[in-house]
PDB file of C-alpha atoms in Angstrom:
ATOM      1  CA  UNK R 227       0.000   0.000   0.000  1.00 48.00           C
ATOM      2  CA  UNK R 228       2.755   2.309   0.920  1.00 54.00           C
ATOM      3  CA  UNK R 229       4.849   1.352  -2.190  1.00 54.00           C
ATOM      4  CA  UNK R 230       1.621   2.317  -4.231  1.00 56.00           C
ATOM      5  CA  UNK R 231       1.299   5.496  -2.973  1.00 56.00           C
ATOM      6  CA  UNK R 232       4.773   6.488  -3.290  1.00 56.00           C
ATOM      7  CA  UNK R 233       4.676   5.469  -6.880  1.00 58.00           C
ATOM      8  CA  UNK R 234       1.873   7.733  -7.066  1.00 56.00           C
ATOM      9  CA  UNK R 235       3.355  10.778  -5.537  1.00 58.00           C
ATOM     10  CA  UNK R 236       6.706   9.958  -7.825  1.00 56.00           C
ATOM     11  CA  UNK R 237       4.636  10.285 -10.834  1.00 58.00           C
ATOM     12  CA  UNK R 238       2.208  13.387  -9.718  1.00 59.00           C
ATOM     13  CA  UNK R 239       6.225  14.683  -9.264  1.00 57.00           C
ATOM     14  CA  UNK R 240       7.170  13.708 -12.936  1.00 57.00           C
ATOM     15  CA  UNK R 241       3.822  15.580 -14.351  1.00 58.00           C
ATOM     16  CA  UNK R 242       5.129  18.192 -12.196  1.00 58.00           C
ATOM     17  CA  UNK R 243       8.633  18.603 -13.513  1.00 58.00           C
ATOM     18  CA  UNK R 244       6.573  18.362 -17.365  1.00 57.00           C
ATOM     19  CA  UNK R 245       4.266  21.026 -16.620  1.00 64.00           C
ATOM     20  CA  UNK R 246       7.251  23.715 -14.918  1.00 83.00           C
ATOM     21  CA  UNK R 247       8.953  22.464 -18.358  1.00 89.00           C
ATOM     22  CA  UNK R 248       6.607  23.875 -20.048  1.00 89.00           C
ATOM     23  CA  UNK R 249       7.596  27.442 -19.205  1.00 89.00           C
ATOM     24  CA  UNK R 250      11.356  27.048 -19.665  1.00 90.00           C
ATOM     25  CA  UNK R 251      10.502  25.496 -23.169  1.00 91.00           C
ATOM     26  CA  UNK R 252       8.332  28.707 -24.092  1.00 92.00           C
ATOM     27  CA  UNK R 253      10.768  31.147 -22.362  1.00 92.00           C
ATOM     28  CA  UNK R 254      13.574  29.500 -24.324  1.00 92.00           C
ATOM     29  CA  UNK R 255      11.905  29.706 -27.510  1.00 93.00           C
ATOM     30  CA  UNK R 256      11.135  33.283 -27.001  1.00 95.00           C
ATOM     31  CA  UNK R 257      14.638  34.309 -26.104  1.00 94.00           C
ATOM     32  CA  UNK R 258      15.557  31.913 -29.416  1.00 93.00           C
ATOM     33  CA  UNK R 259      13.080  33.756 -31.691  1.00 95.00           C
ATOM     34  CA  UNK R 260      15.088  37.623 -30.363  1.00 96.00           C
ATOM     35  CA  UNK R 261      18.029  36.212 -31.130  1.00 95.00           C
ATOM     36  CA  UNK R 262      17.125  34.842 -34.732  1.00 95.00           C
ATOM     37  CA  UNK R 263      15.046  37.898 -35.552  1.00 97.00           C
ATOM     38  CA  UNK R 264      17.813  40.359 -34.197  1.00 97.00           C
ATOM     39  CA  UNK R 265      20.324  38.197 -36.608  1.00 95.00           C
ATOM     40  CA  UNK R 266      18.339  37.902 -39.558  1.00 95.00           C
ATOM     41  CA  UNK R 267      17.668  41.768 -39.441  1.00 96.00           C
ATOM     42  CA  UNK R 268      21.350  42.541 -39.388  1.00 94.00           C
ATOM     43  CA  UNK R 269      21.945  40.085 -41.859  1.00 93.00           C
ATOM     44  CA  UNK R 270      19.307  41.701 -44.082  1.00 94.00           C
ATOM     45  CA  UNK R 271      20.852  45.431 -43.301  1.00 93.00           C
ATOM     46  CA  UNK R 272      24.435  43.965 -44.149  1.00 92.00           C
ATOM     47  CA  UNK R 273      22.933  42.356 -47.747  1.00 91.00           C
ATOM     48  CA  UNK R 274      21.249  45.321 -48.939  1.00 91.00           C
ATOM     49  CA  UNK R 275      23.897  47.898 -48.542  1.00 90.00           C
ATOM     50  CA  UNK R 276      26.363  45.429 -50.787  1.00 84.00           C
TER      51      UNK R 276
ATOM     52  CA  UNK V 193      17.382  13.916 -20.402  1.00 87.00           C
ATOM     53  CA  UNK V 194      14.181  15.649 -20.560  1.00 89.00           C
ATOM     54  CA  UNK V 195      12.460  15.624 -23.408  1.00 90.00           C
ATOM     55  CA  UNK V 196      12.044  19.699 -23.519  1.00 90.00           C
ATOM     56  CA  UNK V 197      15.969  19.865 -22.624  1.00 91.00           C
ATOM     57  CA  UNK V 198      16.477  17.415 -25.989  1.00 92.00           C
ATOM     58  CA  UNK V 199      14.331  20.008 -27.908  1.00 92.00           C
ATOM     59  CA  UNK V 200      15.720  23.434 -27.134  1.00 92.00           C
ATOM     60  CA  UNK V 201      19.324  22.198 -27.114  1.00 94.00           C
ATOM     61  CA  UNK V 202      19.063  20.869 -30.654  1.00 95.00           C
ATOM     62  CA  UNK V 203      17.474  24.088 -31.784  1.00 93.00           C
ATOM     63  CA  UNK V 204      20.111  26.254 -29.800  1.00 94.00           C
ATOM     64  CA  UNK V 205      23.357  23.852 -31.277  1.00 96.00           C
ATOM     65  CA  UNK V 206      21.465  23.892 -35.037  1.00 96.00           C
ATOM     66  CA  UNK V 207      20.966  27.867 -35.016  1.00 95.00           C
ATOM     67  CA  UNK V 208      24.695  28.427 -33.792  1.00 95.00           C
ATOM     68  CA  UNK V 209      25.849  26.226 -36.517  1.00 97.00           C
ATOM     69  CA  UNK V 210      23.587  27.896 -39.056  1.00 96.00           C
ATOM     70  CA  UNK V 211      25.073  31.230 -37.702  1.00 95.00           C
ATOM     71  CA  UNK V 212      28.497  30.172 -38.545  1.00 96.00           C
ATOM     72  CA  UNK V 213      28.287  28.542 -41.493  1.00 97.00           C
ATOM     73  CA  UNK V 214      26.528  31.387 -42.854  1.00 95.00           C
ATOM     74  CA  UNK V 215      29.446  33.874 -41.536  1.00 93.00           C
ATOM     75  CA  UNK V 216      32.549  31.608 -42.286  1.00 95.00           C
ATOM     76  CA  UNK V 217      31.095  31.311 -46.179  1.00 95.00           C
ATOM     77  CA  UNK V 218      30.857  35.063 -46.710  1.00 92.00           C
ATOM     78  CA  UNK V 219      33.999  35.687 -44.963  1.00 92.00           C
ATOM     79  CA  UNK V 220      36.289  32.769 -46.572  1.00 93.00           C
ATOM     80  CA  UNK V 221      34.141  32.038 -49.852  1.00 93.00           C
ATOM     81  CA  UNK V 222      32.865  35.491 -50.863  1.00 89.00           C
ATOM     82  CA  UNK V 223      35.730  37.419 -49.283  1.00 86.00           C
ATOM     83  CA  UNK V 224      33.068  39.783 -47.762  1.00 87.00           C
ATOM     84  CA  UNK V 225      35.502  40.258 -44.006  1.00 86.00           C
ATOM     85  CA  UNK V 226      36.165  43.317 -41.696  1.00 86.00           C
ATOM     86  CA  UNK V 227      38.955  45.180 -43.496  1.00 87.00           C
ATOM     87  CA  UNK V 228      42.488  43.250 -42.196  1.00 84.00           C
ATOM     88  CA  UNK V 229      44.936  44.507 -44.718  1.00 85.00           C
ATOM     89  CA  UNK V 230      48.620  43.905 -43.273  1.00 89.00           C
ATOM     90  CA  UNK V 231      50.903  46.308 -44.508  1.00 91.00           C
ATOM     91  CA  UNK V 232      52.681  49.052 -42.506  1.00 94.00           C
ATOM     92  CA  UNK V 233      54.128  52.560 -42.690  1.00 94.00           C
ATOM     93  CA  UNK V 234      56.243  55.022 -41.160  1.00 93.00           C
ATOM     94  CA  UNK V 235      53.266  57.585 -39.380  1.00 92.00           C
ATOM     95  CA  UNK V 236      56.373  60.356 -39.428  1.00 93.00           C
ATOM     96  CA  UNK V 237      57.011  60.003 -43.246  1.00 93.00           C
ATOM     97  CA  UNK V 238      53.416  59.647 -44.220  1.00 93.00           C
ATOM     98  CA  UNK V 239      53.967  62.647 -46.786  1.00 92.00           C
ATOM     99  CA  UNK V 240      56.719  61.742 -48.489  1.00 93.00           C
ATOM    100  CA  UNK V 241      55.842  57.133 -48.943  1.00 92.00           C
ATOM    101  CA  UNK V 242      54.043  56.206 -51.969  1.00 88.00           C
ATOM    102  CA  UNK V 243      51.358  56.191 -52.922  1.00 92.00           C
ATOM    103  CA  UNK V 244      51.242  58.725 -49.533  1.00 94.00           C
ATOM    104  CA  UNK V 245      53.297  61.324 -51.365  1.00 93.00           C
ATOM    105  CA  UNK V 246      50.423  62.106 -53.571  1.00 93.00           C
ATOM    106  CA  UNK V 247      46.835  61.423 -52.111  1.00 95.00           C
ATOM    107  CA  UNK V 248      43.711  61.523 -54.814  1.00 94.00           C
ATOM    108  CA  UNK V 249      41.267  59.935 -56.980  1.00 95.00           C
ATOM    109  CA  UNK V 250      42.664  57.828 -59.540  1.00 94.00           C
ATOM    110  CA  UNK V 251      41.263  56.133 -62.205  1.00 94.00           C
ATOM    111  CA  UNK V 252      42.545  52.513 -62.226  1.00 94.00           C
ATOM    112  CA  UNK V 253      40.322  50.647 -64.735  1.00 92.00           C
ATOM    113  CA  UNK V 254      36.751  50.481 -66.626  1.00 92.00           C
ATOM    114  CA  UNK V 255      34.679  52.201 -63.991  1.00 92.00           C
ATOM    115  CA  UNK V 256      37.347  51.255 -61.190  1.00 95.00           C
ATOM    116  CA  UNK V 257      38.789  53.625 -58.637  1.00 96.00           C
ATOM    117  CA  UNK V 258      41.443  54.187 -56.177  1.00 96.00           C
ATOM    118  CA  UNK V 259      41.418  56.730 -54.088  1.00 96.00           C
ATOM    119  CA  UNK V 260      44.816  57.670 -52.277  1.00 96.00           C
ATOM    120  CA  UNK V 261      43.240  58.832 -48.983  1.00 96.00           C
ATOM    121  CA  UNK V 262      45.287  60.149 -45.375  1.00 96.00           C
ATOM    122  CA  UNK V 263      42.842  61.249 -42.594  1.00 96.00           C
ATOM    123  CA  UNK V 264      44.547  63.741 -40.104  1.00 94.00           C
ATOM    124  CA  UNK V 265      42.665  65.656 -37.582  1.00 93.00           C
ATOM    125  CA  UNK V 266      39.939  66.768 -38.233  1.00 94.00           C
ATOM    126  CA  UNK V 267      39.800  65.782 -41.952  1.00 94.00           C
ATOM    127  CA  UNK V 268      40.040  63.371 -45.360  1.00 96.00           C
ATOM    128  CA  UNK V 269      42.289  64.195 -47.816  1.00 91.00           C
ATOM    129  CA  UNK V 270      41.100  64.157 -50.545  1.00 93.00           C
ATOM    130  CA  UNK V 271      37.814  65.197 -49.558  1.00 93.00           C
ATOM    131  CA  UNK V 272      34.534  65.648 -51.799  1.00 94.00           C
ATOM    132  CA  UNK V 273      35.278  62.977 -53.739  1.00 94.00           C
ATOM    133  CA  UNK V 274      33.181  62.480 -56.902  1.00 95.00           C
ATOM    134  CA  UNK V 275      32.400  59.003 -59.009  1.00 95.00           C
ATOM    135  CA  UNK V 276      30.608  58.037 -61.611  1.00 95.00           C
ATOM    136  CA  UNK V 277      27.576  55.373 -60.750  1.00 95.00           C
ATOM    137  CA  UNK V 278      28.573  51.723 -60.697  1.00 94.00           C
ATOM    138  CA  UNK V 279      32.367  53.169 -60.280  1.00 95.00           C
ATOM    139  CA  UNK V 280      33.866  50.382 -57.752  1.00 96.00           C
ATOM    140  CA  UNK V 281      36.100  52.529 -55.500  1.00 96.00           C
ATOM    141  CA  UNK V 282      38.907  51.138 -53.863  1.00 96.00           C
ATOM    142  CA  UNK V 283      40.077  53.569 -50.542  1.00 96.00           C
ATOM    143  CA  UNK V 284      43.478  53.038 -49.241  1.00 96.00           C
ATOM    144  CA  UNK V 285      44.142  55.401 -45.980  1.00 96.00           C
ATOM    145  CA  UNK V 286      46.716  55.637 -43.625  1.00 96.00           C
ATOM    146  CA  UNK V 287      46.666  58.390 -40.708  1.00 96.00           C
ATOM    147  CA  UNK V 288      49.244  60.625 -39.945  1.00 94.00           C
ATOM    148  CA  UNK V 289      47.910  61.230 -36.407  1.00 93.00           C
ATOM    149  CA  UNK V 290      45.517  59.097 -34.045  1.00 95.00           C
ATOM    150  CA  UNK V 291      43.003  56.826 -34.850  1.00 96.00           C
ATOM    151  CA  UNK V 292      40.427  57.938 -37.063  1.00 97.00           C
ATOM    152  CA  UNK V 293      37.473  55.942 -38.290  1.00 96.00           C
ATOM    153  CA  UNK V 294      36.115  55.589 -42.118  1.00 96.00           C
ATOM    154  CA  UNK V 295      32.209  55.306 -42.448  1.00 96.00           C
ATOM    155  CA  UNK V 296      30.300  56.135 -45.279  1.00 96.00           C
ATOM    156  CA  UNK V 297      26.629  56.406 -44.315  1.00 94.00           C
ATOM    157  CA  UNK V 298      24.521  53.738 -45.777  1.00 93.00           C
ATOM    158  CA  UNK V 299      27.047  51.304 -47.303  1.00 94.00           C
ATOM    159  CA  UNK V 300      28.808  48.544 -45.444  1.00 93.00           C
ATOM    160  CA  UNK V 301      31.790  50.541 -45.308  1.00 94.00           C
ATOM    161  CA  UNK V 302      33.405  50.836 -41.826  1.00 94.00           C
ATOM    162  CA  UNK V 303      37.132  50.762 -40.894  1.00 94.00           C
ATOM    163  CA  UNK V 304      39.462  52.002 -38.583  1.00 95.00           C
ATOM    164  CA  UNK V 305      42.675  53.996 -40.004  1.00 95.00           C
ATOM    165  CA  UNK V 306      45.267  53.486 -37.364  1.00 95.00           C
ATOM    166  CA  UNK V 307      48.429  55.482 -36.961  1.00 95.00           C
ATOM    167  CA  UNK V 308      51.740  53.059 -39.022  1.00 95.00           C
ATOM    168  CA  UNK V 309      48.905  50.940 -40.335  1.00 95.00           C
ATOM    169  CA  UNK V 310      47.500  50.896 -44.126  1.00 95.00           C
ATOM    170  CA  UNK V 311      44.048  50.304 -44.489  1.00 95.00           C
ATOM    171  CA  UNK V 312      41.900  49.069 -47.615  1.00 95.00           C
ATOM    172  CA  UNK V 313      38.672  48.512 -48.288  1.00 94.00           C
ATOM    173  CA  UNK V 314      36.306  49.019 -51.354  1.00 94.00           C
ATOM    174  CA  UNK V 315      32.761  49.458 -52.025  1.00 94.00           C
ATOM    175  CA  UNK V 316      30.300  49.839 -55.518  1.00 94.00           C
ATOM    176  CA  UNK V 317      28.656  52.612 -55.605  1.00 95.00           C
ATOM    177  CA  UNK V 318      25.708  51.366 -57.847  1.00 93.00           C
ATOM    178  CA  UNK V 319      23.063  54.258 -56.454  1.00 93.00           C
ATOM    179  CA  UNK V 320      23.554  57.619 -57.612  1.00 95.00           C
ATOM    180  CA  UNK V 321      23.562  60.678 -54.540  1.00 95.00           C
ATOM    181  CA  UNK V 322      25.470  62.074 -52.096  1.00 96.00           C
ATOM    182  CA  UNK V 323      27.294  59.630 -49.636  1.00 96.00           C
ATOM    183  CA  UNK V 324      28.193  61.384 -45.977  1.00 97.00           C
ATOM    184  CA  UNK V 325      31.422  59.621 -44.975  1.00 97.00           C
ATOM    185  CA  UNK V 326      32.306  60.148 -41.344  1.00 96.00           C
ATOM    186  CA  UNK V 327      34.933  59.761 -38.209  1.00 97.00           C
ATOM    187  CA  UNK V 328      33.676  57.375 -36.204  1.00 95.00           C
ATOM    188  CA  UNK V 329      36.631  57.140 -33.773  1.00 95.00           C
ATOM    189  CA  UNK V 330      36.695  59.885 -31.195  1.00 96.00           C
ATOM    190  CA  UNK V 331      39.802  61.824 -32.200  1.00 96.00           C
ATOM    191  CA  UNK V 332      40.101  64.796 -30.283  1.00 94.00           C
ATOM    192  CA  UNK V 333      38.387  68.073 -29.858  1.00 95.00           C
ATOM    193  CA  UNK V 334      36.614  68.528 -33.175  1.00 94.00           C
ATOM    194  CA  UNK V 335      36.305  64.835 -33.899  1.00 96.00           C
ATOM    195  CA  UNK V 336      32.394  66.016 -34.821  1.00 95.00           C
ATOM    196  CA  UNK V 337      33.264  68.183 -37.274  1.00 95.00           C
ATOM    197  CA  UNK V 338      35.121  65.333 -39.193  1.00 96.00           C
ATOM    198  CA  UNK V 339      33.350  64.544 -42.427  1.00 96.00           C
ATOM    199  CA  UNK V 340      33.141  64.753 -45.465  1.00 96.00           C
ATOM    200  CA  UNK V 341      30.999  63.521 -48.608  1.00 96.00           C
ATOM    201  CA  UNK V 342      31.523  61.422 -51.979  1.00 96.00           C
ATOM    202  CA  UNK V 343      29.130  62.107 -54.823  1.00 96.00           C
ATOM    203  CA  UNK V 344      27.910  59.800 -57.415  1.00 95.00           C
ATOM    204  CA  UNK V 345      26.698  60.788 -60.533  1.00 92.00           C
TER     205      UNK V 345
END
């Protein structure tokens, strides 16, 4: 019984660790998404004044 | 490893190669790096080393340019500098002073002339107008009045 319940609590932790995830994954992206967008504008600048 | 972790990392590691691959084939393959020419000069005898001795605009082929150029505080020699449109212009500056910085507004140009140090770098001019070419080093007291312009026609 004890070992069930701890199995239980183990996984409510893992679908706890996947949903805090979650906002690491969309931070990350949005800090990823700055960085290409900052890079492909300078890359555009640089191109057109050839 | 999380399955998140696994995601973003990939993306990260495959934009940063993207990045560089992109870079390291306009730099090596199209030749498009920061100015890095080599060569050396006297700063004392400026005036009297070719091509030094006799700064200008000279016409070196079909539509080709080279302009002779030393920047001294506050200002180019030559300055109002005119080419014809599509004329490829090759600059090559030395200072005879401090550092002084070459920009021409809205073109890719940008170097640094540097005291004993020869400095090249070229540019099409393929639009017609009136090109502002600037300092962009501070070099002393009337480092803002340092400009001048280079017309194409």
């Amino acid at each position: 019984m004890n070992t069930t319940k701890a199995n239980i609590s183990k996984q409510q932790e893992g679908a706890d660790d996947v949903k805090s995830l979650k906002g690491t994954l969309v931070s990350t992206g949005i800090v990823g998404a700055v960085i290409v967008i900052m890079w492909v504008a300078v890359f555009w600048l640089y191109m057109t004044r050839l | 490893m999380h399955k998140f972790e696994e995601i973003w990392l990939t993306l990260s590691a495959g934009i940063l190669i993207i990045f560089m691959v992109v870079v390291g084939y306009q730099t090596f393959a199209l030749g498009m790096g920061p100015p890095s020419e080599k060569e050396t000069i006297d700063p004392q005898k400026v005036d009297q080393i070719a091509p030094f001795n006799d700064p200008g605009v000279k016409k070196i082929g079909e539509n080709e340019y080279e302009v002779v150029m030393t920047l001294q505080a506050f200002g180019f020699n030559p300055g109002n500098i005119e080419v014809p449109a599509g004329a490829k212009v090759n600059f090559t500056m030395t200072s005879k002073d401090v550092t002084h910085g070459f920009q021409i507004a809205e073109t890719n140009v940008n170097a640094m002339v540097m005291p004993g140090h020869i400095q090249k770098i070229s540019h099409t001019f393929d639009k017609p107008g009136n090109y502002l070419i600037l300092c962009n080093e501070y070099c002393g007291t009337g480092h803002q009045m340092m400009s001048t312009t280079i017309t194409v026609k």
